[in-house]
């Protein structure tokens, strides 16, 4: 059936009808009081989500553009930086740092496991000249959420900046920018913030500004110094994606009306239900409970069955899209996002579809067993 | 009255209802056959608008991001480049070239006048090591359209690349990328292409690829080599602004159904009507007829009257937004866009509003005289 589809990938994520409607607002100029008021509203609301008093910039680009903004503004050629890599998005920090001529220390953690803060501490102690530490809040490629609080405490004791990729996490997983000493937090619109792709959002601490102001890498569109000048009048340096700004204001309202604590609790509940269901079906989860992402659940395909074959059945027969594995995880895992505009019944759709798809590909499971486990989590009843 | 408003600035421009509706399509993944088909359709249609067989890239950024893409991919530190400057957007090329460490030759033309191709020829002859020439198709800040055909013929006889900012012109003013030897043409979504801001579009010639492949400037998000690799599979290197892509496909359909020749003729007709009206009201146009932009008409405010006072009345009393002057033209001129989703009655709204606003600010005109002059142009009758 046309349009009866269930998008369960880690971005772009489904956009709530109210946000879609908001984005049909007739176009208006970006050098107007109307835009400035909107911009101020958005920044004020984002500061609540980021738990920060720092300046926040809304950039017209995808999440990677936001990551490049962080690198281009803090890394001068030859600077020593530390990247904490446990998946594809950690690798992106390394690629960006190399593109900007950094002297790179790359610390790898096994895919599916979190960053070990003690190792960060050791590397910083051995290399007191590290200028920036690049971390990932939620490693979407594996479904691991890292302990930014602990990393932040360690980095704060050094002259280094902590830059965090919060692209898939912010809005679904709590992050306390000021309390946890995150100097730059960058995120994207099309994940937990419930918007189409096209915006990146970034907070910048006073400690980061010291570095940014002295940075020597070429940049123009992504220049934060210029962006700060414009932000002073609630303008943007270049033409912003006006319709996405309007949508963002509405999606932030939705989050604040639900209450951020409730938003974060909802994502954890969806995670717990999804994981309980996967376990009940006898499948292996990619991550341990202690680092499992509240916004995405990664599942290993059963031995001898291609994850992408399962995904194909889900799409073709049931209109459900899961994400596949990336790089070395291709065809080995599938990933179910419960990110942003997602609630209980979405998990039940995912699990009941998965049960049928597993049966189709020749891995029979007890139909309904996963659904039951998820239902028990939602009802708060014992197994 | 709420929402009864007339947006007549040179971007963002009004978005047609059909395009707004298209952008409410439920979100879908960008690594799908559905997206790849859409992407291929868009590129094929853009090649018709650009009149080129070159690769075309749709980037998620504003127009300035597209301009930076052109610079970051063609200018290595120390390269000699020539910028042709006759307004604010020409200056942007100089700023970008400087940001990337170019040895800059800036050739200035009086604001309101076009580039003199003979001077381009002379500069290239005197500096055979110029690597890139940066030009502006339509200088939005003054309302001048430059003779890209003549500039293209000159640059094609040299090893230099011709990079053209077509941000406000492409889709409203004809440009023949292949025939006129434009190596990189870059444009934005929110002008003549009738979309919200958030996309930049860029064509790249074989001659440009030779330079790009050997370029040494740092870049990642704007890296065209990586973009070309993804384009080979109709993917984008990073998450694209999916909803804007859907809208772009629809706005391109609208343009192709109208017929590109008709689109260009419509813009010229709107220009001719607007200019006839302005002359009939006794106001001074910023540009001569031979270089007057088909998409925007710049008008000098009467002696002793602030252009911004006229604009204020237009906005407050009649819901009409004109653009003001920029930099040294601030409060000296106002600019009326007839760009993209604009037709005859829009010019009549602009002119009749202007007549009333002039009267309000103490510069009485014969009410209806400008309207009559525009009507005569539309009806093809003699004055």
Tab-separated table of N, CA and C in Angstrom, chain A residues 3 5 7 9 11-15 20 23-30 32 34 60-65 68 91-92 95-96 99-101 190-191 195-199 217-222 226 237-244 321, chain B residues 3 5 7 9 11-15 20 23-30 32 34 60-65 68 91-92 95-96 99-101 190-191 195-199 217-222 226 237-244 321:
chain	number	residue	atom	x	y	z
A	3	UNK	N	2.506	4.728	0.715
A	3	UNK	CA	2.664	5.676	1.820
A	3	UNK	C	2.417	5.085	3.206
A	5	UNK	N	4.221	3.545	5.448
A	5	UNK	CA	5.613	3.175	5.630
A	5	UNK	C	6.125	3.605	6.991
A	7	UNK	N	9.555	4.530	8.875
A	7	UNK	CA	10.968	4.903	8.715
A	7	UNK	C	11.665	4.739	10.053
A	9	UNK	N	15.229	4.435	10.543
A	9	UNK	CA	16.670	4.589	10.382
A	9	UNK	C	17.128	5.769	11.250
A	11	UNK	N	18.134	8.661	11.041
A	11	UNK	CA	18.197	9.941	10.349
A	11	UNK	C	18.343	9.773	8.859
A	12	UNK	N	17.506	10.477	8.051
A	12	UNK	CA	16.411	11.290	8.561
A	12	UNK	C	15.344	10.441	9.249
A	13	UNK	N	14.714	11.049	10.250
A	13	UNK	CA	13.666	10.377	11.014
A	13	UNK	C	12.310	10.988	10.643
A	14	UNK	N	11.218	10.323	11.002
A	14	UNK	CA	9.894	10.878	10.665
A	14	UNK	C	9.707	12.276	11.265
A	15	UNK	N	9.031	13.122	10.505
A	15	UNK	CA	8.778	14.495	10.953
A	15	UNK	C	7.326	14.582	11.432
A	20	UNK	N	5.629	19.506	10.073
A	20	UNK	CA	5.419	19.602	8.619
A	20	UNK	C	4.525	20.797	8.314
A	23	UNK	N	6.176	24.156	8.622
A	23	UNK	CA	7.122	24.467	7.540
A	23	UNK	C	6.422	24.915	6.256
A	24	UNK	N	5.099	24.866	6.225
A	24	UNK	CA	4.382	25.404	5.061
A	24	UNK	C	4.073	26.903	5.236
A	25	UNK	N	4.491	27.485	6.348
A	25	UNK	CA	4.353	28.943	6.539
A	25	UNK	C	4.893	29.682	5.309
A	26	UNK	N	4.157	30.671	4.798
A	26	UNK	CA	4.670	31.409	3.640
A	26	UNK	C	6.077	31.952	3.915
A	27	UNK	N	6.897	31.913	2.894
A	27	UNK	CA	8.295	32.343	3.022
A	27	UNK	C	8.372	33.808	3.474
A	28	UNK	N	9.376	34.113	4.280
A	28	UNK	CA	9.597	35.511	4.657
A	28	UNK	C	11.093	35.794	4.676
A	29	UNK	N	11.435	37.062	4.691
A	29	UNK	CA	12.836	37.464	4.605
A	29	UNK	C	13.604	37.116	5.869
A	30	UNK	N	14.899	36.922	5.721
A	30	UNK	CA	15.733	36.538	6.860
A	30	UNK	C	16.424	37.746	7.483
A	32	UNK	N	14.720	40.336	8.834
A	32	UNK	CA	13.507	40.983	9.328
A	32	UNK	C	13.392	40.753	10.827
A	34	UNK	N	10.830	39.634	12.166
A	34	UNK	CA	10.153	38.339	12.275
A	34	UNK	C	11.167	37.196	12.377
A	60	UNK	N	23.177	26.267	8.368
A	60	UNK	CA	22.475	25.615	7.273
A	60	UNK	C	23.430	24.649	6.580
A	61	UNK	N	23.394	23.404	7.040
A	61	UNK	CA	24.220	22.321	6.490
A	61	UNK	C	23.760	21.038	7.162
A	62	UNK	N	24.266	19.906	6.711
A	62	UNK	CA	23.969	18.668	7.426
A	62	UNK	C	24.877	18.571	8.652
A	63	UNK	N	24.722	17.514	9.404
A	63	UNK	CA	25.500	17.330	10.624
A	63	UNK	C	26.997	17.347	10.390
A	64	UNK	N	27.433	16.790	9.277
A	64	UNK	CA	28.860	16.773	8.958
A	64	UNK	C	29.397	18.188	8.788
A	65	UNK	N	28.584	19.079	8.226
A	65	UNK	CA	28.977	20.485	8.124
A	65	UNK	C	29.200	21.080	9.508
A	68	UNK	N	32.495	19.776	10.689
A	68	UNK	CA	33.591	20.507	10.048
A	68	UNK	C	33.736	21.902	10.653
A	91	UNK	N	35.362	7.851	13.352
A	91	UNK	CA	36.323	7.933	12.238
A	91	UNK	C	36.195	9.259	11.488
A	92	UNK	N	34.970	9.765	11.430
A	92	UNK	CA	34.771	11.033	10.713
A	92	UNK	C	35.571	12.163	11.370
A	95	UNK	N	39.058	11.818	10.098
A	95	UNK	CA	39.166	12.273	8.702
A	95	UNK	C	39.172	13.792	8.630
A	96	UNK	N	38.291	14.406	9.399
A	96	UNK	CA	38.220	15.870	9.394
A	96	UNK	C	39.512	16.481	9.948
A	99	UNK	N	42.090	16.265	7.371
A	99	UNK	CA	41.842	17.217	6.273
A	99	UNK	C	42.348	18.606	6.649
A	100	UNK	N	42.330	18.920	7.945
A	100	UNK	CA	42.783	20.245	8.387
A	100	UNK	C	44.225	20.237	8.906
A	101	UNK	N	44.941	19.176	8.575
A	101	UNK	CA	46.381	19.167	8.836
A	101	UNK	C	46.771	18.953	10.278
A	190	UNK	N	18.014	16.292	11.699
A	190	UNK	CA	17.202	15.195	11.156
A	190	UNK	C	17.218	13.939	12.011
A	191	UNK	N	17.571	14.071	13.285
A	191	UNK	CA	17.667	12.889	14.148
A	191	UNK	C	16.670	13.070	15.288
A	195	UNK	N	13.288	16.937	12.694
A	195	UNK	CA	13.168	17.811	11.520
A	195	UNK	C	13.725	17.110	10.287
A	196	UNK	N	13.412	17.624	9.105
A	196	UNK	CA	14.157	17.154	7.926
A	196	UNK	C	15.636	17.528	8.053
A	197	UNK	N	16.501	16.877	7.271
A	197	UNK	CA	17.909	17.276	7.267
A	197	UNK	C	18.077	18.672	6.684
A	198	UNK	N	19.151	19.341	7.083
A	198	UNK	CA	19.472	20.648	6.514
A	198	UNK	C	19.984	21.656	7.522
A	199	UNK	N	19.898	21.327	8.819
A	199	UNK	CA	20.443	22.236	9.830
A	199	UNK	C	21.441	21.497	10.720
A	217	UNK	N	43.125	28.091	10.367
A	217	UNK	CA	42.633	27.336	9.210
A	217	UNK	C	41.686	28.189	8.377
A	218	UNK	N	41.740	28.020	7.041
A	218	UNK	CA	40.836	28.784	6.189
A	218	UNK	C	39.401	28.333	6.395
A	219	UNK	N	38.499	29.288	6.502
A	219	UNK	CA	37.072	28.971	6.557
A	219	UNK	C	36.314	30.257	6.327
A	220	UNK	N	35.125	30.129	5.806
A	220	UNK	CA	34.320	31.307	5.487
A	220	UNK	C	32.863	31.003	5.856
A	221	UNK	N	32.260	30.098	5.129
A	221	UNK	CA	30.863	29.733	5.412
A	221	UNK	C	30.736	29.212	6.844
A	222	UNK	N	31.725	28.491	7.300
A	222	UNK	CA	31.677	27.868	8.627
A	222	UNK	C	32.409	28.685	9.690
A	226	UNK	N	32.548	35.080	12.531
A	226	UNK	CA	31.568	35.836	11.750
A	226	UNK	C	30.142	35.492	12.203
A	237	UNK	N	24.957	34.752	9.459
A	237	UNK	CA	25.945	35.355	8.557
A	237	UNK	C	25.510	35.186	7.099
A	238	UNK	N	24.919	34.056	6.774
A	238	UNK	CA	24.478	33.787	5.403
A	238	UNK	C	23.019	33.349	5.444
A	239	UNK	N	22.402	33.310	4.261
A	239	UNK	CA	20.966	33.016	4.215
A	239	UNK	C	20.654	31.685	4.896
A	240	UNK	N	19.821	31.718	5.924
A	240	UNK	CA	19.488	30.478	6.640
A	240	UNK	C	18.371	29.714	5.924
A	241	UNK	N	18.261	28.441	6.220
A	241	UNK	CA	17.172	27.614	5.689
A	241	UNK	C	15.896	27.960	6.459
A	242	UNK	N	15.246	29.024	6.034
A	242	UNK	CA	14.152	29.640	6.794
A	242	UNK	C	13.066	28.631	7.181
A	243	UNK	N	12.638	27.806	6.228
A	243	UNK	CA	11.529	26.892	6.543
A	243	UNK	C	11.940	25.879	7.613
A	244	UNK	N	13.190	25.459	7.594
A	244	UNK	CA	13.643	24.524	8.629
A	244	UNK	C	13.737	25.217	9.992
A	321	UNK	N	11.497	0.299	7.281
A	321	UNK	CA	12.919	0.467	6.948
A	321	UNK	C	13.766	0.496	8.206
B	3	UNK	N	-0.920	37.646	7.096
B	3	UNK	CA	-0.539	36.743	6.002
B	3	UNK	C	-0.844	37.273	4.607
B	5	UNK	N	0.683	39.158	2.404
B	5	UNK	CA	1.988	39.807	2.284
B	5	UNK	C	2.640	39.496	0.941
B	7	UNK	N	6.245	39.270	-0.806
B	7	UNK	CA	7.693	39.192	-0.583
B	7	UNK	C	8.403	39.486	-1.902
B	9	UNK	N	11.847	40.477	-2.258
B	9	UNK	CA	13.280	40.613	-2.026
B	9	UNK	C	14.000	39.558	-2.871
B	11	UNK	N	15.548	36.935	-2.580
B	11	UNK	CA	15.835	35.686	-1.886
B	11	UNK	C	15.921	35.871	-0.395
B	12	UNK	N	15.194	35.018	0.371
B	12	UNK	CA	14.300	33.999	-0.182
B	12	UNK	C	13.118	34.620	-0.914
B	13	UNK	N	12.654	33.898	-1.929
B	13	UNK	CA	11.526	34.346	-2.732
B	13	UNK	C	10.310	33.475	-2.404
B	14	UNK	N	9.119	33.910	-2.824
B	14	UNK	CA	7.924	33.104	-2.525
B	14	UNK	C	8.035	31.700	-3.127
B	15	UNK	N	7.518	30.732	-2.398
B	15	UNK	CA	7.565	29.338	-2.847
B	15	UNK	C	6.181	28.967	-3.391
B	20	UNK	N	5.441	23.800	-2.071
B	20	UNK	CA	5.199	23.663	-0.625
B	20	UNK	C	4.541	22.310	-0.348
B	23	UNK	N	6.854	19.354	-0.579
B	23	UNK	CA	7.792	19.225	0.541
B	23	UNK	C	7.144	18.643	1.796
B	24	UNK	N	5.841	18.424	1.768
B	24	UNK	CA	5.199	17.745	2.907
B	24	UNK	C	5.200	16.226	2.726
B	25	UNK	N	5.775	15.733	1.631
B	25	UNK	CA	5.941	14.277	1.440
B	25	UNK	C	6.568	13.662	2.698
B	26	UNK	N	6.011	12.541	3.175
B	26	UNK	CA	6.622	11.927	4.367
B	26	UNK	C	8.117	11.662	4.155
B	27	UNK	N	8.869	11.873	5.198
B	27	UNK	CA	10.326	11.729	5.125
B	27	UNK	C	10.711	10.318	4.689
B	28	UNK	N	11.780	10.220	3.921
B	28	UNK	CA	12.300	8.892	3.557
B	28	UNK	C	13.823	8.917	3.608
B	29	UNK	N	14.409	7.740	3.612
B	29	UNK	CA	15.857	7.618	3.754
B	29	UNK	C	16.583	8.113	2.520
B	30	UNK	N	17.813	8.569	2.733
B	30	UNK	CA	18.602	9.111	1.627
B	30	UNK	C	19.541	8.070	1.037
B	32	UNK	N	18.428	5.200	-0.379
B	32	UNK	CA	17.395	4.316	-0.920
B	32	UNK	C	17.290	4.528	-2.425
B	34	UNK	N	14.614	5.121	-3.864
B	34	UNK	CA	13.699	6.260	-4.013
B	34	UNK	C	14.475	7.584	-4.077
B	60	UNK	N	23.905	20.672	0.356
B	60	UNK	CA	23.042	21.164	1.423
B	60	UNK	C	23.751	22.305	2.144
B	61	UNK	N	23.487	23.518	1.675
B	61	UNK	CA	24.059	24.741	2.257
B	61	UNK	C	23.376	25.895	1.570
B	62	UNK	N	23.625	27.106	2.035
B	62	UNK	CA	23.114	28.258	1.296
B	62	UNK	C	24.033	28.550	0.109
B	63	UNK	N	23.706	29.567	-0.667
B	63	UNK	CA	24.490	29.890	-1.858
B	63	UNK	C	25.947	30.179	-1.552
B	64	UNK	N	26.213	30.808	-0.419
B	64	UNK	CA	27.596	31.102	-0.048
B	64	UNK	C	28.396	29.820	0.149
B	65	UNK	N	27.750	28.795	0.675
B	65	UNK	CA	28.419	27.495	0.799
B	65	UNK	C	28.808	26.958	-0.570
B	68	UNK	N	31.828	28.889	-1.631
B	68	UNK	CA	33.017	28.382	-0.940
B	68	UNK	C	33.465	27.045	-1.537
B	91	UNK	N	32.379	41.153	-4.245
B	91	UNK	CA	33.290	41.264	-3.088
B	91	UNK	C	33.401	39.938	-2.332
B	92	UNK	N	32.294	39.199	-2.323
B	92	UNK	CA	32.329	37.911	-1.613
B	92	UNK	C	33.351	36.972	-2.235
B	95	UNK	N	36.647	38.011	-0.831
B	95	UNK	CA	36.793	37.572	0.570
B	95	UNK	C	37.093	36.080	0.655
B	96	UNK	N	36.382	35.301	-0.147
B	96	UNK	CA	36.599	33.849	-0.136
B	96	UNK	C	38.003	33.511	-0.630
B	99	UNK	N	40.391	34.237	2.043
B	99	UNK	CA	40.292	33.248	3.129
B	99	UNK	C	41.074	31.984	2.784
B	100	UNK	N	41.176	31.672	1.493
B	100	UNK	CA	41.898	30.466	1.075
B	100	UNK	C	43.333	30.765	0.628
B	101	UNK	N	43.819	31.952	0.966
B	101	UNK	CA	45.240	32.249	0.763
B	101	UNK	C	45.634	32.537	-0.668
B	190	UNK	N	16.993	29.435	-3.228
B	190	UNK	CA	15.953	30.350	-2.719
B	190	UNK	C	15.747	31.587	-3.573
B	191	UNK	N	16.166	31.524	-4.834
B	191	UNK	CA	16.059	32.707	-5.690
B	191	UNK	C	15.163	32.330	-6.871
B	195	UNK	N	12.526	27.855	-4.403
B	195	UNK	CA	12.542	26.965	-3.233
B	195	UNK	C	12.907	27.758	-1.982
B	196	UNK	N	12.650	27.187	-0.799
B	196	UNK	CA	13.233	27.794	0.411
B	196	UNK	C	14.760	27.730	0.358
B	197	UNK	N	15.448	28.541	1.142
B	197	UNK	CA	16.908	28.445	1.212
B	197	UNK	C	17.329	27.095	1.796
B	198	UNK	N	18.520	26.656	1.448
B	198	UNK	CA	19.067	25.434	2.037
B	198	UNK	C	19.816	24.545	1.062
B	199	UNK	N	19.719	24.856	-0.240
B	199	UNK	CA	20.467	24.080	-1.227
B	199	UNK	C	21.336	25.007	-2.080
B	217	UNK	N	43.867	22.848	-0.861
B	217	UNK	CA	43.193	23.485	0.273
B	217	UNK	C	42.408	22.459	1.080
B	218	UNK	N	42.381	22.648	2.412
B	218	UNK	CA	41.619	21.705	3.234
B	218	UNK	C	40.126	21.843	2.969
B	219	UNK	N	39.449	20.741	2.835
B	219	UNK	CA	37.980	20.766	2.725
B	219	UNK	C	37.488	19.362	2.932
B	220	UNK	N	36.270	19.241	3.390
B	220	UNK	CA	35.698	17.919	3.683
B	220	UNK	C	34.238	17.931	3.259
B	221	UNK	N	33.419	18.706	3.966
B	221	UNK	CA	31.995	18.781	3.622
B	221	UNK	C	31.816	19.271	2.191
B	222	UNK	N	32.659	20.186	1.766
B	222	UNK	CA	32.543	20.799	0.434
B	222	UNK	C	33.473	20.143	-0.591
B	226	UNK	N	34.983	13.916	-3.398
B	226	UNK	CA	34.144	12.969	-2.651
B	226	UNK	C	32.695	13.022	-3.164
B	237	UNK	N	27.370	12.713	-0.635
B	237	UNK	CA	28.422	12.306	0.303
B	237	UNK	C	27.916	12.371	1.744
B	238	UNK	N	27.092	13.378	2.041
B	238	UNK	CA	26.559	13.537	3.393
B	238	UNK	C	25.045	13.675	3.307
B	239	UNK	N	24.378	13.591	4.446
B	239	UNK	CA	22.920	13.595	4.438
B	239	UNK	C	22.374	14.834	3.739
B	240	UNK	N	21.605	14.641	2.686
B	240	UNK	CA	21.052	15.794	1.947
B	240	UNK	C	19.776	16.310	2.613
B	241	UNK	N	19.425	17.557	2.302
B	241	UNK	CA	18.174	18.145	2.795
B	241	UNK	C	17.017	17.549	1.977
B	242	UNK	N	16.586	16.370	2.385
B	242	UNK	CA	15.657	15.549	1.587
B	242	UNK	C	14.413	16.328	1.154
B	243	UNK	N	13.791	17.056	2.091
B	243	UNK	CA	12.534	17.728	1.729
B	243	UNK	C	12.773	18.805	0.671
B	244	UNK	N	13.919	19.474	0.730
B	244	UNK	CA	14.224	20.479	-0.289
B	244	UNK	C	14.507	19.821	-1.645
B	321	UNK	N	7.257	43.792	0.855
B	321	UNK	CA	8.660	43.911	1.247
B	321	UNK	C	9.545	44.064	0.021
